[in-house]
PDB file of C-alpha atoms and ligand atoms in Angstrom:
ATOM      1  CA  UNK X   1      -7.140   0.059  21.763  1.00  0.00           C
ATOM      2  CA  UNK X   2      -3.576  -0.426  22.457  1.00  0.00           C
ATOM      3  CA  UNK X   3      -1.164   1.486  20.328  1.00  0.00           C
ATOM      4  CA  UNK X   4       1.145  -0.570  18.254  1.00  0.00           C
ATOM      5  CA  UNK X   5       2.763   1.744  16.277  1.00  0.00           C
ATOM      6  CA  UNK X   6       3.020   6.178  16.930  1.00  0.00           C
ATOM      7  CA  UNK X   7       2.517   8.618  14.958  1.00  0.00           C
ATOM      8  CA  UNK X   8       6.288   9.570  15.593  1.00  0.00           C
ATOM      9  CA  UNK X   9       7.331   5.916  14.919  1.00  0.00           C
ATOM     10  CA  UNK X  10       5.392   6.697  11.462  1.00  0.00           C
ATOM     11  CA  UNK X  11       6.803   9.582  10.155  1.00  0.00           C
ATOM     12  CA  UNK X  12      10.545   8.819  11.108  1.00  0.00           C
ATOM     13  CA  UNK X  13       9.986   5.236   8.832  1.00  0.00           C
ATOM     14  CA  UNK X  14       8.610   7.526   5.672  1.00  0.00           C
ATOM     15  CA  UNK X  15      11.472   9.783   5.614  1.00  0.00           C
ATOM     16  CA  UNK X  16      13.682   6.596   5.229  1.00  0.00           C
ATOM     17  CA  UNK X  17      11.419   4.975   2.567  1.00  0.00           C
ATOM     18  CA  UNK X  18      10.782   8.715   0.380  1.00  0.00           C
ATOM     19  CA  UNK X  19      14.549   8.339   0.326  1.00  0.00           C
ATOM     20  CA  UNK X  20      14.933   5.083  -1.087  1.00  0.00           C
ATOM     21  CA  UNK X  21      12.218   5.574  -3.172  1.00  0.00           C
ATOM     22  CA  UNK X  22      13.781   8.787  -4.711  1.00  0.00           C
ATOM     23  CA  UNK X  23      16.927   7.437  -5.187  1.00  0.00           C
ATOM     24  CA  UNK X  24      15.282   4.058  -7.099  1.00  0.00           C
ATOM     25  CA  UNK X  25      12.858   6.042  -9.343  1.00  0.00           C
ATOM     26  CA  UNK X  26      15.519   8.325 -10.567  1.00  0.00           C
ATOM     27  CA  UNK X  27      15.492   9.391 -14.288  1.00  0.00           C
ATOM     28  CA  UNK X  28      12.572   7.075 -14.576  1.00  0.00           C
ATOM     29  CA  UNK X  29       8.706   8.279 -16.400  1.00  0.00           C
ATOM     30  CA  UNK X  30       7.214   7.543 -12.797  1.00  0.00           C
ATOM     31  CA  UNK X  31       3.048   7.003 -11.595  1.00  0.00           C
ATOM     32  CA  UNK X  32       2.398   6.153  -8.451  1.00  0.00           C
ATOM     33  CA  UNK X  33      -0.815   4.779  -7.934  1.00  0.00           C
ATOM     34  CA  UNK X  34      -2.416   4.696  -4.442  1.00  0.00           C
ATOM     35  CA  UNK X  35      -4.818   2.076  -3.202  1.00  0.00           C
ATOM     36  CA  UNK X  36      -8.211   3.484  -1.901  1.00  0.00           C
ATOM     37  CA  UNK X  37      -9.529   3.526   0.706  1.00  0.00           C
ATOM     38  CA  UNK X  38      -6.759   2.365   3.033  1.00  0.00           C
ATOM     39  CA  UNK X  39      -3.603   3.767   1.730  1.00  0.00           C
ATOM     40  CA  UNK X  40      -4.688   7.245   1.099  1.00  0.00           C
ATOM     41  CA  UNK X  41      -3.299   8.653   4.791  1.00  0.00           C
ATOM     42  CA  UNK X  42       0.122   6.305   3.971  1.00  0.00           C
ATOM     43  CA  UNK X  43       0.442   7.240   0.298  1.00  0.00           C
ATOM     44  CA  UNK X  44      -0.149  11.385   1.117  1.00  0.00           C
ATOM     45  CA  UNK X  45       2.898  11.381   3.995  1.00  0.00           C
ATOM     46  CA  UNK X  46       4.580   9.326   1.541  1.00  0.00           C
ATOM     47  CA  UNK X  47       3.971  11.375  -1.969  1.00  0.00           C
ATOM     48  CA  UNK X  48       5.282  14.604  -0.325  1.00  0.00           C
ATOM     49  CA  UNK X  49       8.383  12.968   0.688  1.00  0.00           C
ATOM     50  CA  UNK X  50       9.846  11.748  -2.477  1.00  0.00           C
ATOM     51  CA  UNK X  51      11.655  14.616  -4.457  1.00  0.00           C
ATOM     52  CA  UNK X  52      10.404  13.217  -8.102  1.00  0.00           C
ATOM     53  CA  UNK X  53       8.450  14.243 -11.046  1.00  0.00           C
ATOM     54  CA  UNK X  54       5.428  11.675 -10.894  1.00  0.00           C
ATOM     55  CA  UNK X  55       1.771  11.098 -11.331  1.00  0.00           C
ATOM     56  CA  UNK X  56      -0.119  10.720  -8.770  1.00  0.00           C
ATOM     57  CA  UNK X  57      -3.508   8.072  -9.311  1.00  0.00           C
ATOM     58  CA  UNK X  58      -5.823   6.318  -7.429  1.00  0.00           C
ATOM     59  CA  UNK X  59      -7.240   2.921  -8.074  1.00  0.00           C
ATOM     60  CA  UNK X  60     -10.229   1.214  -6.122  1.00  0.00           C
ATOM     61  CA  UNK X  61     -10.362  -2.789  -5.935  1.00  0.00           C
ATOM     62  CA  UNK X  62     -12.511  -4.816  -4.459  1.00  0.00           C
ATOM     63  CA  UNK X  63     -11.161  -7.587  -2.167  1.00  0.00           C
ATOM     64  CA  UNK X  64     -10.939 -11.256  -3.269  1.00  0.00           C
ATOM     65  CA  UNK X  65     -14.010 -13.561  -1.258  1.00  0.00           C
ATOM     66  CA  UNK X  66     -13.221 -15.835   0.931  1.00  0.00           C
ATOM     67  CA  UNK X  67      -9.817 -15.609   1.280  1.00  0.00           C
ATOM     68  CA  UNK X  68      -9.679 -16.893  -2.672  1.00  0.00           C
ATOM     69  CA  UNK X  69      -6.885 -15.507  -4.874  1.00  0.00           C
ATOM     70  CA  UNK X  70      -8.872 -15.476  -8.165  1.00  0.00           C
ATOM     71  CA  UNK X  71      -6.322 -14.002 -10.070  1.00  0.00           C
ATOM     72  CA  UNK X  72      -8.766 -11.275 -10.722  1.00  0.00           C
ATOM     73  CA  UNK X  73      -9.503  -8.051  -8.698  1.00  0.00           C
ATOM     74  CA  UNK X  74     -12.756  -6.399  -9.528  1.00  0.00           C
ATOM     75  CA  UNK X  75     -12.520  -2.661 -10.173  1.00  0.00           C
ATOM     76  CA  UNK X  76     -14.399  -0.443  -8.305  1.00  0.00           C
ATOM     77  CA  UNK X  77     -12.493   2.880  -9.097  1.00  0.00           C
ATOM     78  CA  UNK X  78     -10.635   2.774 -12.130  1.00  0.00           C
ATOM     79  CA  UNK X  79      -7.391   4.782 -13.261  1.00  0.00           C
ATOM     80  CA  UNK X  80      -7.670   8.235 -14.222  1.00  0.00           C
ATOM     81  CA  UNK X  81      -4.282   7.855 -16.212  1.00  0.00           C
ATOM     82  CA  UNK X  82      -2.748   5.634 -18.309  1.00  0.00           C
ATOM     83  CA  UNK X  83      -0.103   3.886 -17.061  1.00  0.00           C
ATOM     84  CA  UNK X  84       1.696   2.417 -20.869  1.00  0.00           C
ATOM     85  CA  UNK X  85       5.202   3.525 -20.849  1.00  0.00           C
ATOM     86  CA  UNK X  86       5.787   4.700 -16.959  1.00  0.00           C
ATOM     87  CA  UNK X  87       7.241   2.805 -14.183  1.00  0.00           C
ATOM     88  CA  UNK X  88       4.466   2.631 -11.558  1.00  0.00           C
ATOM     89  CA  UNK X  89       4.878   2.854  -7.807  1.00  0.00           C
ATOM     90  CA  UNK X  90       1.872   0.896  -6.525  1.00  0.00           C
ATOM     91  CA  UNK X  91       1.456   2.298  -2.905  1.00  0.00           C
ATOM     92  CA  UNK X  92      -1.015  -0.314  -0.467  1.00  0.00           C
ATOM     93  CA  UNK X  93      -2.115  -0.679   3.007  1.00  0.00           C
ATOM     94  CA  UNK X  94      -1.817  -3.203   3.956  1.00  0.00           C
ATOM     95  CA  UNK X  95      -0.130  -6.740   2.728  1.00  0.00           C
ATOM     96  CA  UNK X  96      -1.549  -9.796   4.361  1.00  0.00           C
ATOM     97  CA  UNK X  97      -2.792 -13.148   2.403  1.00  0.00           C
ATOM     98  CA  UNK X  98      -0.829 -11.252  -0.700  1.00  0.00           C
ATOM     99  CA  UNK X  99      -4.040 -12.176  -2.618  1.00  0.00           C
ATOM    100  CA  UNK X 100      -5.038  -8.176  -3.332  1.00  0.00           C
ATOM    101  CA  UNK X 101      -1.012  -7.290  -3.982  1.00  0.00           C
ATOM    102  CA  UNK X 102      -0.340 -10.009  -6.433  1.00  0.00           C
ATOM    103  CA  UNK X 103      -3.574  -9.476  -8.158  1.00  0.00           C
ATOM    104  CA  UNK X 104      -3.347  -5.676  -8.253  1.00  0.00           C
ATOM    105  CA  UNK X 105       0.225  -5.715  -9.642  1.00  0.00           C
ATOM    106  CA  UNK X 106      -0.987  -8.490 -12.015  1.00  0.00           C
ATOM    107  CA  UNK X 107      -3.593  -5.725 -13.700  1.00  0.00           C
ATOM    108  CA  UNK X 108      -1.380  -2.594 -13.580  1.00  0.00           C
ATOM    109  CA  UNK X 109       1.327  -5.020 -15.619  1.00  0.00           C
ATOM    110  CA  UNK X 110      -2.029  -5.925 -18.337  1.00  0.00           C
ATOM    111  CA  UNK X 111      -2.223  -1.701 -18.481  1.00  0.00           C
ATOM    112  CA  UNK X 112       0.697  -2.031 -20.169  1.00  0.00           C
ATOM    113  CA  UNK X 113       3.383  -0.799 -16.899  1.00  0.00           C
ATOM    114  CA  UNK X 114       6.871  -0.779 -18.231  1.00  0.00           C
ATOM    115  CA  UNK X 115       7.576  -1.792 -14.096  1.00  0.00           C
ATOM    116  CA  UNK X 116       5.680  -2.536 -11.037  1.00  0.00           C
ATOM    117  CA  UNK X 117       6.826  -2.465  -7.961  1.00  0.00           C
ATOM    118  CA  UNK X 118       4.935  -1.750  -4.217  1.00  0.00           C
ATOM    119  CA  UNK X 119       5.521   0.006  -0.967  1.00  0.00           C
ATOM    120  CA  UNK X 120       3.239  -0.911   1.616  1.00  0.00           C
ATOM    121  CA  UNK X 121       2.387   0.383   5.073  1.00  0.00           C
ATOM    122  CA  UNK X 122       2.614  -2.919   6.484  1.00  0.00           C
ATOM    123  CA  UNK X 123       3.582  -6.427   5.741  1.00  0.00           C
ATOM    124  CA  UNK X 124       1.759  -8.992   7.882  1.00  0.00           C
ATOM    125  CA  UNK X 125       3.008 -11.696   9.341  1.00  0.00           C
ATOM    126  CA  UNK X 126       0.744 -14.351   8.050  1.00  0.00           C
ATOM    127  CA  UNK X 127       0.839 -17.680   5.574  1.00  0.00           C
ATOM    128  CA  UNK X 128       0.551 -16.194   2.517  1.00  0.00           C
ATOM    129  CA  UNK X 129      -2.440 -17.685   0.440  1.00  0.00           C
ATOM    130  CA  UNK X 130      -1.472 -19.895  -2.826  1.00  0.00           C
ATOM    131  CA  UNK X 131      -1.155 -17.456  -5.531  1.00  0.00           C
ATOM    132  CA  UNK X 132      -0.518 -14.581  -3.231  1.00  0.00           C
ATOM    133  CA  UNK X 133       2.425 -12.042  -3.339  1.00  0.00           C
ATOM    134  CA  UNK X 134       5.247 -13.289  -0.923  1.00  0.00           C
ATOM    135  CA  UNK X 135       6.578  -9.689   0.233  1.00  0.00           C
ATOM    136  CA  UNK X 136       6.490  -6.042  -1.384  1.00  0.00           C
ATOM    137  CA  UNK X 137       9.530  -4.196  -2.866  1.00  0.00           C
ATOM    138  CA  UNK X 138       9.128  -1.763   0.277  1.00  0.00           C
ATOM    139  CA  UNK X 139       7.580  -1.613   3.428  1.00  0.00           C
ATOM    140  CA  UNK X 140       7.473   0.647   6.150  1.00  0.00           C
ATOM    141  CA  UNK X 141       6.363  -2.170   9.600  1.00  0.00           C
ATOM    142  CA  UNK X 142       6.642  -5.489   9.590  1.00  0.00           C
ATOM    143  CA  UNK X 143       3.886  -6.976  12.318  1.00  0.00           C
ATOM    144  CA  UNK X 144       2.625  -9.654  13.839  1.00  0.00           C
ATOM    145  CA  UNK X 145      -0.857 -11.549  12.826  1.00  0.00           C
ATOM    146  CA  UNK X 146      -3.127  -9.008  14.812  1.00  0.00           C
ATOM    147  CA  UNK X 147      -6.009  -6.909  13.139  1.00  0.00           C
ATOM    148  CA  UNK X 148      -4.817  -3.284  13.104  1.00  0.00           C
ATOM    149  CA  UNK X 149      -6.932  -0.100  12.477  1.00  0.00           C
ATOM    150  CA  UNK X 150      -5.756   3.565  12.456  1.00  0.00           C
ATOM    151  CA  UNK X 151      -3.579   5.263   9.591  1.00  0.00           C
ATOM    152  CA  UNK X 152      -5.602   4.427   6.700  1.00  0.00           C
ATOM    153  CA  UNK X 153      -6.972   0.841   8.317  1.00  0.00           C
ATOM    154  CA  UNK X 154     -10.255   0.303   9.284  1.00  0.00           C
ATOM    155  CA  UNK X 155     -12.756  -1.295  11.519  1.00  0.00           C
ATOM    156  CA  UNK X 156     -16.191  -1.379  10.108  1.00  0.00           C
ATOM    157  CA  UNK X 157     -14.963   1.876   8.251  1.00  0.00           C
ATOM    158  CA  UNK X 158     -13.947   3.512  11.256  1.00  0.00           C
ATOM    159  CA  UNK X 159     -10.782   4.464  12.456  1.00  0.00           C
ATOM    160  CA  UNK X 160      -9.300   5.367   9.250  1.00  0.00           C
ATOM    161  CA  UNK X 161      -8.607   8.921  10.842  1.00  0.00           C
ATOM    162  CA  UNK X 162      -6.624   8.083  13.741  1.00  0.00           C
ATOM    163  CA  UNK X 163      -2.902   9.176  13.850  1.00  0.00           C
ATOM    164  CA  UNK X 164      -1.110   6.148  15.188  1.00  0.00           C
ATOM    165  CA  UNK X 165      -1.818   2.464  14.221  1.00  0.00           C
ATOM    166  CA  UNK X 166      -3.792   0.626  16.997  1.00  0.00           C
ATOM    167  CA  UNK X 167      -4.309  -3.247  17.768  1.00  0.00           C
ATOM    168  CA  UNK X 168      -7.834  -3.503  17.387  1.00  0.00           C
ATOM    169  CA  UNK X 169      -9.717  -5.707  19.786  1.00  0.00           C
TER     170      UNK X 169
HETATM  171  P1  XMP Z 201      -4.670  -9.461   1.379  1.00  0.00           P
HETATM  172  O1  XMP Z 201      -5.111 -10.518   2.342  1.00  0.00           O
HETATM  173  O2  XMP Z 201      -5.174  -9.685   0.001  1.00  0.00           O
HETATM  174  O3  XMP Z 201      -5.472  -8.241   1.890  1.00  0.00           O
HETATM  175  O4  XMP Z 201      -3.192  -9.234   1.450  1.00  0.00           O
HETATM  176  C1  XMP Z 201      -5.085  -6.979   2.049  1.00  0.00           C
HETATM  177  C2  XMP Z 201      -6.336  -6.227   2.434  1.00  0.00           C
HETATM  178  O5  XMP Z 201      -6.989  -6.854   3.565  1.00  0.00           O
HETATM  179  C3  XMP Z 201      -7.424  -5.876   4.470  1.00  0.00           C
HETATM  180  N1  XMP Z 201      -6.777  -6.140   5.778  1.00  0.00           N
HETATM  181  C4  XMP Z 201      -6.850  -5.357   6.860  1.00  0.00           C
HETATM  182  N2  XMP Z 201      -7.488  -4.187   7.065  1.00  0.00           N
HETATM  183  N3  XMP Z 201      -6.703  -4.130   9.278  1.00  0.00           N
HETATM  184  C5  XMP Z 201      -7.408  -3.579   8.292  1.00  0.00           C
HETATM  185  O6  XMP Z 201      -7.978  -2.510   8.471  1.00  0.00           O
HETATM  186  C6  XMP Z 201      -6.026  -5.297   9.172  1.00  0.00           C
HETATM  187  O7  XMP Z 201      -5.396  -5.757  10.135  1.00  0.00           O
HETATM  188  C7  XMP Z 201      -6.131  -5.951   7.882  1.00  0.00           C
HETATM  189  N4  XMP Z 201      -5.593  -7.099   7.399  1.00  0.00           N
HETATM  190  C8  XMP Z 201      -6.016  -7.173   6.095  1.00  0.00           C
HETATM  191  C9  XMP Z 201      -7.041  -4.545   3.854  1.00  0.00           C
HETATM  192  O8  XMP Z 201      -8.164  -4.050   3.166  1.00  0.00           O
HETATM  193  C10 XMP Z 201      -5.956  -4.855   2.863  1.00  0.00           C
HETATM  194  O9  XMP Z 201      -5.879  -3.970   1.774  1.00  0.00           O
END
């Protein structure tokens, strides 16, 4: 698999976004809440980066079928925390049809968020389905319509181990 994106390449982009990030959230009651399975690689570079008080959560969704934004998301691995009152970071893997973004954000904001706003390892460069979140508040790559694994990302479940982010083919 060729490698679109290093390790190196990786780690120099989160030092830029823990900065932003730190400088946005500060003052602020802050959660971030980390997409599983994908993000958790992403999200634990990230986390150790940003010089905040925060919680940390996890929250498991289930992807929309067919392509479909349903405005739902079905839970698979609920929050551990509440999230009333505190300004949550949602951190994802991956942002592509915007379906699981818009829909994710959508619940967190029903928990009763005072803010919602997402980082995500990559943005896609895809038509965004109907209904579907047009672009994070941060991302670390923008690339092109390929399917990537590596860093979180996944073929078949595999992959999710490797250190750079590789076209998959
Ligand atoms: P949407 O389309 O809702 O989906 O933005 C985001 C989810 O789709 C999966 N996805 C990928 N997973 N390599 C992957 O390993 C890819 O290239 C890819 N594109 C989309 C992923 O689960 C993501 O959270």
């Amino acid at each position: 698999m060729k490698t679109l994106i290093t390790a190196e390449e990786i780690a120099n982009r989160i030092e830029e976004l823990a900065r932003e990030i730190t400088a946005f959230y500060q003052g602020k009651a802050l959660t971030a809440v980390v997409t599983l399975n994908g993000a958790m690689p992403f999200a634990s570079d990230l986390l150790r980066k940003i010089r905040l008080p925060m919680y940390v959560d996890t929250l498991g969704v289930s992807s929309y079928v067919n392509n479909q934004s349903s405005g739902k998301i079905h839970v698979r691995s609920p929050l551990k925390l509440p999230v009333k009152e505190r300004h949550v970071l949602l951190i994802d893997d991956i942002l592509d049809t915007g379906c699981t973004l818009a829909n994710t954000v959508a619940y967190l904001k029903d928990s009763g968020a005072l803010s919602v706003r997402s980082c995500v390892l990559l943005d896609k460069e895809t038509k965004r389905s109907p209904g579907g979140a047009l672009s994070a508040d941060w991302y670390a790559f923008r690339i092109p319509d390929v399917y990537v694994a590596g860093y979180g990302l996944d073929a078949d479940e595999y992959y999710r181990n490797l250190p750079d982010i590789k076209i998959f083919s």
